[in-house]
Short mmCIF file of C-alpha atoms and ligand atoms in Angstrom, two decimals:
data_model
loop_
_atom_site.label_atom_id
_atom_site.label_comp_id
_atom_site.label_asym_id
_atom_site.label_seq_id
_atom_site.Cartn_x
_atom_site.Cartn_y
_atom_site.Cartn_z
CA MET A 1 81.08 133.52 90.45
CA GLU A 2 82.82 130.47 91.84
CA TYR A 3 82.83 127.36 89.66
CA GLU A 4 83.23 123.73 90.58
CA PRO A 5 84.85 121.27 88.15
CA VAL A 6 82.99 118.07 87.28
CA ILE A 7 85.22 115.38 85.84
CA GLY A 8 84.58 111.93 84.37
CA LEU A 9 87.42 109.74 83.12
CA GLU A 10 87.67 107.07 80.48
CA VAL A 11 90.73 104.88 81.01
CA HIS A 12 92.02 102.49 78.38
CA ALA A 13 94.20 99.73 79.78
CA ARG A 14 95.80 97.07 77.61
CA ILE A 15 94.90 93.61 78.90
CA ASN A 16 98.06 91.55 79.44
CA SER A 17 96.82 88.40 77.70
CA GLU A 18 99.32 86.42 75.67
CA THR A 19 97.58 86.99 72.36
CA LYS A 20 95.41 89.66 70.76
CA LEU A 21 91.65 89.92 71.25
CA PHE A 22 90.45 88.12 68.14
CA CYS A 23 93.50 86.39 66.65
CA ARG A 24 96.53 84.43 67.77
CA CYS A 25 99.10 87.14 67.12
CA SER A 26 101.32 87.94 70.09
CA ASN A 27 100.16 90.72 72.36
CA ASN A 28 103.76 91.47 73.39
CA ILE A 29 104.46 94.17 70.86
CA PHE A 30 106.57 96.71 72.70
CA ASN A 31 109.63 97.68 70.63
CA GLU A 32 108.97 94.85 68.18
CA LYS A 33 109.79 95.27 64.50
CA PRO A 34 106.88 97.10 62.83
CA ASN A 35 104.24 94.82 61.33
CA SER A 36 105.92 91.69 62.70
CA HIS A 37 102.89 90.59 64.79
CA VAL A 38 100.04 90.78 62.32
CA CYS A 39 97.66 88.54 60.46
CA GLY A 40 94.62 88.84 58.23
CA ILE A 41 92.31 89.17 61.22
CA CYS A 42 94.08 91.98 63.03
CA MET A 43 94.77 93.73 59.72
CA GLY A 44 91.07 93.67 58.89
CA PHE A 45 91.21 91.62 55.71
CA PRO A 46 87.74 90.98 54.38
CA GLY A 47 86.39 87.50 54.92
CA MET A 48 88.59 86.66 57.90
CA LEU A 49 86.78 85.22 60.90
CA PRO A 50 87.73 86.49 64.35
CA ALA A 51 87.63 84.22 67.42
CA THR A 52 87.33 85.75 70.88
CA ASN A 53 90.27 85.28 73.24
CA GLU A 54 88.94 83.66 76.41
CA GLN A 55 91.90 84.70 78.53
CA ALA A 56 91.37 88.37 77.62
CA VAL A 57 87.64 88.17 78.38
CA LYS A 58 88.34 86.58 81.76
CA LYS A 59 90.88 89.24 82.63
CA GLY A 60 88.36 91.93 81.70
CA ALA A 61 85.71 90.30 83.87
CA LYS A 62 88.15 89.89 86.73
CA THR A 63 89.04 93.57 86.59
CA GLY A 64 85.33 94.33 86.72
CA LEU A 65 85.03 92.26 89.90
CA ALA A 66 88.04 94.01 91.43
CA LEU A 67 86.17 97.28 90.78
CA SER A 68 83.06 95.93 92.52
CA CYS A 69 81.19 95.75 89.21
CA THR A 70 78.45 93.35 88.24
CA VAL A 71 79.81 91.02 85.58
CA ASN A 72 77.12 90.45 82.98
CA GLU A 73 76.34 86.86 82.17
CA PHE A 74 75.44 88.05 78.69
CA SER A 75 77.46 90.66 76.86
CA LYS A 76 78.24 91.24 73.22
CA PHE A 77 80.47 93.04 70.77
CA ASP A 78 79.39 95.87 68.47
CA ARG A 79 80.98 97.55 65.50
CA LYS A 80 81.85 101.20 65.93
CA SER A 81 82.38 102.50 62.43
CA TYR A 82 84.88 105.16 61.54
CA PHE A 83 87.62 105.57 59.02
CA TYR A 84 91.24 106.08 59.86
CA PRO A 85 94.40 104.70 58.18
CA ASP A 86 95.41 102.88 61.37
CA LEU A 87 92.05 101.06 61.37
CA PRO A 88 92.09 98.96 58.23
CA SER A 89 88.72 97.28 58.83
CA GLY A 90 86.91 100.62 58.97
CA PHE A 91 85.37 99.78 62.33
CA GLN A 92 86.46 99.12 65.88
CA THR A 93 85.07 96.07 67.62
CA SER A 94 83.81 97.36 70.95
CA GLN A 95 80.91 96.82 73.34
CA TYR A 96 78.07 99.32 73.17
CA ASP A 97 74.90 98.50 75.09
CA LYS A 98 76.00 95.25 76.76
CA PRO A 99 79.45 95.66 78.32
CA ILE A 100 81.16 92.82 80.14
CA ALA A 101 80.92 94.65 83.48
CA GLU A 102 79.12 97.68 84.97
CA HIS A 103 77.94 99.47 88.13
CA GLY A 104 81.19 99.41 90.08
CA LYS A 105 83.14 101.78 92.30
CA LEU A 106 86.63 102.67 93.32
CA ASN A 107 87.74 104.27 96.60
CA ILE A 108 90.46 106.87 96.74
CA THR A 109 92.15 108.19 99.87
CA LEU A 110 92.48 111.98 99.81
CA SER A 111 95.43 113.84 101.29
CA ASP A 112 93.45 114.60 104.46
CA GLY A 113 93.05 110.85 105.01
CA SER A 114 89.33 110.77 104.09
CA VAL A 115 88.03 108.19 101.64
CA LYS A 116 85.95 109.10 98.59
CA GLU A 117 84.03 106.68 96.41
CA ILE A 118 84.12 107.18 92.64
CA GLY A 119 81.48 105.35 90.64
CA VAL A 120 82.60 103.10 87.79
CA THR A 121 79.92 103.22 85.13
CA ARG A 122 81.16 100.35 83.02
CA LEU A 123 84.10 98.31 81.82
CA HIS A 124 83.98 97.16 78.23
CA LEU A 125 86.29 95.26 75.93
CA GLU A 126 87.52 96.52 72.58
CA ASN A 127 90.40 96.13 70.20
CA ASP A 128 93.05 98.78 69.69
CA ALA A 129 93.99 100.37 66.37
CA GLY A 130 97.43 100.39 64.75
CA LYS A 131 99.92 103.18 65.11
CA LEU A 132 100.79 105.97 62.69
CA THR A 133 104.19 107.65 62.60
CA HIS A 134 104.41 110.87 60.67
CA THR A 135 107.79 111.47 59.03
CA SER A 136 109.01 114.11 56.59
CA GLY A 137 108.83 111.50 53.86
CA GLY A 138 105.25 110.48 54.61
CA THR A 139 103.21 108.60 57.17
CA LEU A 140 104.15 105.09 58.28
CA VAL A 141 101.74 102.62 59.76
CA ASP A 142 102.51 99.77 62.15
CA TYR A 143 99.72 97.27 62.71
CA ASN A 144 101.36 95.42 65.60
CA ARG A 145 99.05 97.22 68.01
CA SER A 146 96.02 96.60 65.85
CA GLY A 147 93.74 94.08 67.52
CA THR A 148 95.43 94.15 70.91
CA PRO A 149 92.87 93.88 73.73
CA LEU A 150 91.83 96.95 75.67
CA MET A 151 89.51 97.38 78.56
CA GLU A 152 87.89 100.77 78.71
CA ILE A 153 86.92 101.76 82.22
CA VAL A 154 84.45 104.65 82.34
CA SER A 155 83.91 106.59 85.55
CA GLU A 156 80.81 108.42 86.71
CA PRO A 157 81.21 112.21 86.71
CA ASP A 158 82.01 111.98 90.44
CA ILE A 159 85.47 113.54 90.35
CA ARG A 160 85.73 117.13 91.57
CA SER A 161 89.40 118.09 91.38
CA VAL A 162 92.69 117.39 89.64
CA GLU A 163 93.89 115.73 92.83
CA GLU A 164 90.95 113.33 92.88
CA ALA A 165 91.42 112.50 89.21
CA SER A 166 95.09 111.85 89.75
CA LEU A 167 94.42 109.60 92.74
CA TYR A 168 91.73 107.74 90.81
CA VAL A 169 93.94 106.82 87.84
CA ARG A 170 96.86 105.90 90.08
CA GLN A 171 94.61 103.66 92.15
CA LEU A 172 93.21 102.11 89.01
CA GLN A 173 96.72 101.36 87.81
CA LYS A 174 97.51 99.69 91.12
CA ILE A 175 94.39 97.57 90.96
CA VAL A 176 94.91 96.23 87.44
CA ARG A 177 98.48 95.40 88.42
CA TYR A 178 97.27 93.74 91.62
CA VAL A 179 94.87 91.47 89.80
CA ASN A 180 97.42 91.04 87.00
CA THR A 181 95.09 91.95 84.17
CA SER A 182 97.15 94.81 82.73
CA ASP A 183 100.77 95.86 83.19
CA ALA A 184 99.46 99.41 82.78
CA ASN A 185 102.90 100.71 81.91
CA MET A 186 102.46 104.13 80.36
CA GLU A 187 105.91 104.25 78.80
CA LYS A 188 104.87 101.20 76.85
CA GLY A 189 101.54 102.73 75.86
CA GLN A 190 99.58 100.27 77.99
CA MET A 191 97.38 102.87 79.65
CA ARG A 192 95.79 106.04 78.21
CA PHE A 193 93.18 108.49 79.42
CA ASP A 194 90.34 110.58 78.02
CA ILE A 195 89.18 113.38 80.31
CA ASN A 196 85.68 114.85 80.36
CA VAL A 197 85.50 118.23 82.07
CA SER A 198 82.71 120.65 82.74
CA LEU A 199 82.14 123.47 85.21
CA ARG A 200 79.10 124.46 87.18
CA PRO A 201 78.45 127.32 89.57
CA LYS A 202 79.13 126.20 93.13
CA GLY A 203 75.90 124.98 94.70
CA GLN A 204 74.22 124.19 91.38
CA GLU A 205 73.02 120.62 90.86
CA LYS A 206 72.85 120.53 87.07
CA PHE A 207 76.04 119.74 85.18
CA GLY A 208 77.50 122.17 82.68
CA THR A 209 78.56 121.40 79.11
CA ARG A 210 81.66 119.24 78.90
CA SER A 211 84.66 119.00 76.67
CA GLU A 212 86.44 115.72 76.12
CA THR A 213 90.23 115.67 75.70
CA LYS A 214 91.49 112.40 74.29
CA ASN A 215 94.58 110.27 74.46
CA LEU A 216 96.62 111.47 77.39
CA ASN A 217 99.43 109.04 77.98
CA SER A 218 100.97 109.95 81.32
CA PHE A 219 99.82 110.99 84.78
CA ARG A 220 101.56 114.30 84.25
CA SER A 221 99.77 115.11 81.01
CA LEU A 222 96.47 114.05 82.58
CA GLU A 223 97.03 116.51 85.43
CA LYS A 224 98.26 119.30 83.14
CA ALA A 225 95.39 118.86 80.70
CA LEU A 226 92.82 118.92 83.52
CA GLU A 227 94.36 122.08 84.96
CA TYR A 228 94.37 123.66 81.53
CA GLU A 229 90.76 122.74 80.73
CA ILE A 230 89.48 123.97 84.10
CA LYS A 231 91.29 127.27 83.58
CA ARG A 232 90.17 127.62 79.97
CA GLN A 233 86.53 126.97 80.77
CA THR A 234 86.60 129.25 83.83
CA GLU A 235 87.97 132.11 81.76
CA LEU A 236 85.46 131.42 79.01
CA LEU A 237 82.51 131.46 81.39
CA GLU A 238 83.75 134.47 83.33
CA SER A 239 84.06 136.48 80.13
CA GLY A 240 80.45 135.68 79.27
CA GLY A 241 81.15 132.89 76.78
CA THR A 242 79.79 129.34 76.66
CA VAL A 243 81.57 126.02 76.58
CA VAL A 244 80.85 124.01 73.45
CA GLN A 245 80.64 120.26 73.57
CA GLU A 246 83.59 119.07 71.54
CA THR A 247 86.51 116.71 71.31
CA ARG A 248 89.90 118.21 72.06
CA GLY A 249 93.48 117.00 71.85
CA TRP A 250 96.46 117.65 74.10
CA ASP A 251 99.58 119.38 72.82
CA ASP A 252 102.28 118.07 75.12
CA ASP A 253 104.89 120.64 74.05
CA LYS A 254 102.74 123.73 74.37
CA GLU A 255 100.77 122.24 77.31
CA VAL A 256 97.41 123.31 75.88
CA THR A 257 94.28 121.48 74.73
CA VAL A 258 93.20 122.20 71.15
CA SER A 259 89.81 121.79 69.56
CA GLN A 260 89.72 118.87 67.14
CA ARG A 261 86.11 118.34 66.18
CA GLY A 262 82.54 118.75 67.33
CA LYS A 263 81.27 116.07 69.66
CA GLU A 264 80.26 112.92 67.81
CA GLU A 265 77.17 111.09 68.99
CA ALA A 266 76.63 107.35 69.11
CA ALA A 267 74.64 107.61 65.87
CA ASP A 268 77.68 109.02 64.07
CA TYR A 269 79.47 105.76 64.69
CA ARG A 270 76.64 103.65 63.27
CA TYR A 271 77.04 101.13 66.09
CA PHE A 272 75.57 97.77 65.21
CA PRO A 273 75.90 94.26 66.66
CA GLU A 274 79.03 92.50 65.45
CA PRO A 275 77.75 89.75 63.16
CA ASP A 276 80.96 87.68 63.13
CA ILE A 277 81.42 87.23 66.87
CA PRO A 278 79.04 85.30 69.12
CA PRO A 279 77.93 86.99 72.36
CA ILE A 280 80.04 86.43 75.47
CA ILE A 281 78.31 84.13 77.93
CA VAL A 282 79.82 83.90 81.41
CA THR A 283 78.11 81.58 83.85
CA LYS A 284 77.47 82.37 87.53
CA GLU A 285 79.93 79.62 88.42
CA GLU A 286 82.62 81.13 86.22
CA ILE A 287 82.05 84.53 87.79
CA GLU A 288 82.38 83.04 91.29
CA GLN A 289 85.50 81.20 90.19
CA LEU A 290 87.04 84.47 89.00
CA ARG A 291 86.01 86.18 92.22
CA SER A 292 87.69 83.48 94.28
CA GLU A 293 90.91 84.09 92.36
CA LEU A 294 91.05 87.77 93.33
CA PRO A 295 93.89 88.65 95.67
CA GLU A 296 93.33 90.75 98.78
CA LEU A 297 92.71 94.20 97.27
CA PRO A 298 94.55 97.37 98.35
CA GLY A 299 91.67 98.81 100.38
CA VAL A 300 91.20 95.65 102.42
CA LYS A 301 94.93 95.22 102.86
CA ALA A 302 95.37 98.82 104.03
CA LYS A 303 92.65 98.32 106.60
CA ARG A 304 94.30 95.15 107.88
CA TYR A 305 97.66 96.94 108.16
CA GLN A 306 96.02 99.61 110.32
CA GLU A 307 93.93 97.34 112.48
CA GLU A 308 96.24 94.37 112.93
CA LEU A 309 99.68 95.86 112.51
CA GLY A 310 99.11 99.35 113.90
CA LEU A 311 100.30 101.32 110.86
CA SER A 312 99.10 104.87 110.30
CA VAL A 313 96.42 105.46 107.65
CA ILE A 314 98.92 107.06 105.28
CA ASP A 315 101.63 104.40 105.70
CA ALA A 316 99.10 101.59 105.37
CA ASN A 317 97.65 103.03 102.18
CA ASN A 318 101.01 103.82 100.67
CA ILE A 319 102.29 100.30 101.19
CA ALA A 320 99.09 98.47 100.33
CA ALA A 321 98.64 100.43 97.10
CA ASP A 322 101.57 98.64 95.48
CA VAL A 323 101.31 94.88 95.46
CA GLU A 324 105.06 94.38 95.26
CA MET A 325 105.72 96.81 98.07
CA ALA A 326 103.06 95.11 100.17
CA ASP A 327 104.64 91.69 99.63
CA PHE A 328 108.03 93.11 100.46
CA PHE A 329 106.69 94.74 103.61
CA GLU A 330 105.06 91.56 104.85
CA LYS A 331 108.21 89.49 104.29
CA ALA A 332 110.45 92.08 105.93
CA THR A 333 108.10 92.37 108.90
CA LYS A 334 108.23 88.60 109.44
CA VAL A 335 111.98 88.92 109.90
CA SER A 336 112.03 92.16 111.92
CA GLY A 337 109.06 91.45 114.13
CA SER A 338 108.22 95.17 114.09
CA PRO A 339 105.66 96.30 111.48
CA LYS A 340 105.72 100.00 112.30
CA LYS A 341 109.48 100.36 112.24
CA THR A 342 109.69 98.24 109.09
CA ALA A 343 107.12 100.51 107.43
CA ASN A 344 109.17 103.55 108.42
CA TRP A 345 112.37 102.15 107.01
CA LEU A 346 110.65 101.00 103.87
CA LEU A 347 108.88 104.28 103.17
CA SER A 348 111.65 106.67 104.14
CA GLU A 349 115.06 105.05 103.71
CA LEU A 350 114.41 102.45 101.01
CA ILE A 351 112.11 104.63 98.92
CA GLY A 352 114.60 107.46 99.44
CA GLN A 353 117.40 105.35 97.96
CA LEU A 354 115.23 104.31 95.04
CA LYS A 355 114.22 107.90 94.36
CA SER A 356 117.83 109.04 94.41
CA TYR A 357 118.44 106.67 91.50
CA ASN A 358 115.14 107.59 89.87
CA MET A 359 113.94 104.01 90.24
CA ALA A 360 110.49 102.59 90.84
CA PHE A 361 109.76 100.00 93.50
CA TYR A 362 109.94 97.07 91.13
CA ASP A 363 113.57 98.04 90.37
CA ASN A 364 114.45 97.46 94.03
CA LYS A 365 117.28 94.96 94.57
CA LEU A 366 117.35 94.87 98.37
CA SER A 367 115.80 91.71 99.73
CA PRO A 368 113.02 92.00 102.32
CA GLU A 369 115.07 89.68 104.58
CA ASN A 370 117.95 92.12 104.68
CA LEU A 371 115.74 95.11 105.46
CA GLY A 372 113.99 93.02 108.12
CA LYS A 373 117.34 92.05 109.66
CA LEU A 374 118.46 95.67 109.77
CA VAL A 375 115.30 96.73 111.57
CA LYS A 376 115.70 93.82 113.97
CA LEU A 377 119.25 94.88 114.80
CA ILE A 378 117.94 98.31 115.79
CA GLU A 379 114.98 96.90 117.70
CA GLU A 380 117.21 94.60 119.72
CA GLY A 381 119.56 97.46 120.50
CA VAL A 382 122.50 95.81 118.72
CA ILE A 383 123.05 98.94 116.64
CA SER A 384 121.82 102.48 117.02
CA ASN A 385 119.44 104.09 114.58
CA LYS A 386 122.27 106.34 113.48
CA ILE A 387 124.59 103.44 112.66
CA ALA A 388 121.76 101.78 110.77
CA LYS A 389 121.31 104.89 108.67
CA ASP A 390 125.05 105.12 108.08
CA ILE A 391 125.32 101.60 106.71
CA PHE A 392 122.02 101.57 104.86
CA LYS A 393 123.32 102.80 101.53
CA GLU A 394 125.97 100.10 101.49
CA VAL A 395 123.52 97.40 102.55
CA TYR A 396 121.09 98.60 99.90
CA GLN A 397 123.56 98.83 97.05
CA GLY A 398 125.05 95.39 97.57
CA ASN A 399 121.96 93.75 99.06
CA LEU A 400 124.24 92.83 101.96
CA ASP A 401 123.38 90.98 105.12
CA PRO A 402 123.38 93.78 107.72
CA GLU A 403 124.36 91.35 110.49
CA LYS A 404 127.60 90.61 108.63
CA VAL A 405 128.26 94.29 107.89
CA VAL A 406 127.83 95.17 111.55
CA GLU A 407 130.04 92.26 112.63
CA GLU A 408 132.80 93.00 110.13
CA LYS A 409 132.92 96.70 110.88
CA GLY A 410 132.60 96.26 114.63
CA LEU A 411 129.59 98.55 114.80
CA LYS A 412 127.75 96.90 117.63
CA VAL A 413 126.52 99.20 120.32
CA MET A 414 128.93 99.48 123.23
CA SER A 415 127.03 97.51 125.73
CA ASP A 416 129.92 97.10 128.09
CA THR A 417 128.76 99.49 130.84
CA GLY A 418 132.19 99.67 132.45
CA GLU A 419 133.80 100.78 129.19
CA LEU A 420 131.05 103.31 128.58
CA GLU A 421 131.32 104.70 132.10
CA LYS A 422 135.00 105.33 131.53
CA VAL A 423 134.26 107.39 128.40
CA CYS A 424 131.47 109.27 130.16
CA GLN A 425 133.77 110.18 133.04
CA GLN A 426 136.40 111.45 130.62
CA VAL A 427 133.82 113.67 128.90
CA ILE A 428 132.65 115.01 132.28
CA ASP A 429 136.23 115.80 133.30
CA ARG A 430 136.89 117.63 130.05
CA ASN A 431 133.75 119.80 130.25
CA PRO A 432 133.50 121.51 133.63
CA ALA A 433 131.47 124.42 132.21
CA ILE A 434 128.70 122.20 130.80
CA VAL A 435 128.69 120.15 133.97
CA ALA A 436 128.27 123.34 136.01
CA ASP A 437 125.37 124.42 133.77
CA PHE A 438 123.66 121.08 134.24
CA LYS A 439 124.17 121.07 137.98
CA GLY A 440 122.90 124.65 138.08
CA GLY A 441 119.57 123.42 136.68
CA LYS A 442 120.03 123.64 132.93
CA GLU A 443 118.41 120.33 132.01
CA LYS A 444 119.30 120.69 128.35
CA ALA A 445 123.02 120.93 128.99
CA ILE A 446 123.24 117.17 129.31
CA GLY A 447 122.61 116.92 125.57
CA GLY A 448 126.03 118.44 124.95
CA LEU A 449 127.68 115.74 127.06
CA VAL A 450 125.71 112.94 125.39
CA GLY A 451 126.77 114.29 122.01
CA GLN A 452 130.41 114.21 122.99
CA VAL A 453 130.18 110.65 124.26
CA MET A 454 128.47 109.61 121.02
CA GLY A 455 131.29 111.30 119.12
CA ALA A 456 133.97 109.62 121.19
CA THR A 457 132.38 106.22 120.59
CA LYS A 458 131.81 106.99 116.90
CA GLY A 459 128.09 106.64 117.37
CA SER A 460 128.27 103.09 118.57
CA ALA A 461 126.92 103.81 122.06
CA ASN A 462 123.26 103.65 122.92
CA PRO A 463 122.27 107.28 123.58
CA LYS A 464 119.68 106.28 126.14
CA MET A 465 122.25 104.32 128.10
CA VAL A 466 124.74 107.20 127.85
CA ASN A 467 122.13 109.55 129.22
CA GLU A 468 121.49 107.32 132.18
CA ILE A 469 125.16 106.80 132.98
CA LEU A 470 125.91 110.52 132.78
CA ARG A 471 123.06 111.33 135.14
CA LYS A 472 124.25 108.68 137.57
CA LEU A 473 127.83 110.01 137.48
CA LEU A 474 126.65 113.59 137.95
CA SER A 475 124.22 112.95 140.77
P1 LIG B 501 80.77 109.37 75.40
O1 LIG B 501 80.48 108.01 74.99
O2 LIG B 501 80.28 110.41 74.48
O3 LIG B 501 82.19 109.59 75.74
P2 LIG B 501 79.58 108.95 78.01
O4 LIG B 501 78.18 109.21 78.40
O5 LIG B 501 80.02 107.55 77.93
O6 LIG B 501 79.88 109.71 76.68
O7 LIG B 501 80.47 109.72 79.04
C1 LIG B 501 81.83 109.71 78.98
C2 LIG B 501 82.42 110.31 80.25
O8 LIG B 501 81.98 111.63 80.44
C3 LIG B 501 82.04 109.57 81.52
O9 LIG B 501 83.21 109.36 82.25
C4 LIG B 501 81.12 110.53 82.25
O10 LIG B 501 81.25 110.42 83.63
C5 LIG B 501 81.61 111.87 81.78
N1 LIG B 501 80.62 112.95 81.80
C6 LIG B 501 79.36 112.91 81.37
N2 LIG B 501 78.78 114.12 81.52
C7 LIG B 501 79.71 114.94 82.04
C8 LIG B 501 79.72 116.32 82.42
N3 LIG B 501 78.67 117.13 82.26
N4 LIG B 501 80.86 116.82 82.92
C9 LIG B 501 81.95 116.05 83.07
N5 LIG B 501 81.99 114.77 82.74
C10 LIG B 501 80.90 114.19 82.23
MG1 LIG B 502 84.06 109.30 75.39
ZN1 LIG B 503 96.55 88.91 64.17
#
């Protein structure tokens, strides 16, 4: 029997507010000395009164709007009780039945260019736990992370493949970065995933039983864990077994999911309304204010790049997906005057350079002006595409002004027709056999002559012009 995977994702993203969710401790905890950003509130001391961080709530609501959610004018916090040494209060403060935002959606662009909508069930706020480190001498606990604000974004079970899941989380990362509500940097533990996977026979409506694998902390482990779970469940079902509803963990070294415990239900957590924190009230006006602060989102931007600037679907989506790349592209295009060519250079040459150094776009040191100038030099026929490629690495590495590089190295296209004609004649004189081929009807033979002229001029001639001159001289 053929099975179809059904996937729903829960994404935890750390909100990039200055302070934690319920206290004034700093939220910038990466690589900080253990337990250096803690207080009685975030360490769960009895009798301490939390106060909700308005900035974090607004960022959560704003993310909801960016995901086309309804932001609830009334939402509240609930206690989710469980015991763990990294959770000193014995409960997590989360949102159960009244989340800050719900009923949203996110579009992903599949590799065939088609767009698929994934439903976003809800976005709720909660505080994170501390962090345990197991050593040979015992277990250490660092409470710096305790109380930092998370938004949990829960998808509908609309995802049908590893590819779709991967596109969804990448798009989500782009969006929270766009609206500047989370840095979503996985190396810094700012984004984690839980995956819910079930299988059903192709054509069947009803969902199968799901497993939930928690705490994946990279795109790669998300993809690997999904592949593993789909394979595991397929084999289980094909051999006549049944999938049990349970919580699993991911072993990154062995690349397998392992059963941790039976599925806990809401009742196991003894959810109850948080008595120490007043409900969150957001007015219609505040919601509209937040909406007006949203930047142009990737989907809208990509559409504009296609319709107004003539980019291909793929190029438009690739550039628009990354807010920094999009800004860069728009600035460079202003200088070059040619959006399509700028997109090409950005996506192939610049990204190529970055990849060769294993760098992400935000590591880029080349200014958009200098890329724009380079493209303009090609567009105006001052340098050939080949010359541009030759000098690109140098321009990129030093963030140099390409106009100056071209000037200093004397790389301008030979536009002196007389000079070029002389070289063409020399090449014709030296190659009677090729000339005979061409005159005998072998159209392609002219390529050999053009190549030689390009060689003789060290690539500084305009191949189109060379072609024309050769044809004129041979006619
Ligand atoms: P819980 O609180 O137990 O994690 P939820 O109802 O909030 O349960 O669902 C969590 C996630 O599981 C959601 O992303 C949802 O889309 C997904 N999900 C629910 N049912 C299934 C299923 N049968 N197969 C795959 N995913 C599912
Ligand atoms: Mg869950
Ligand atoms: Zn604190």
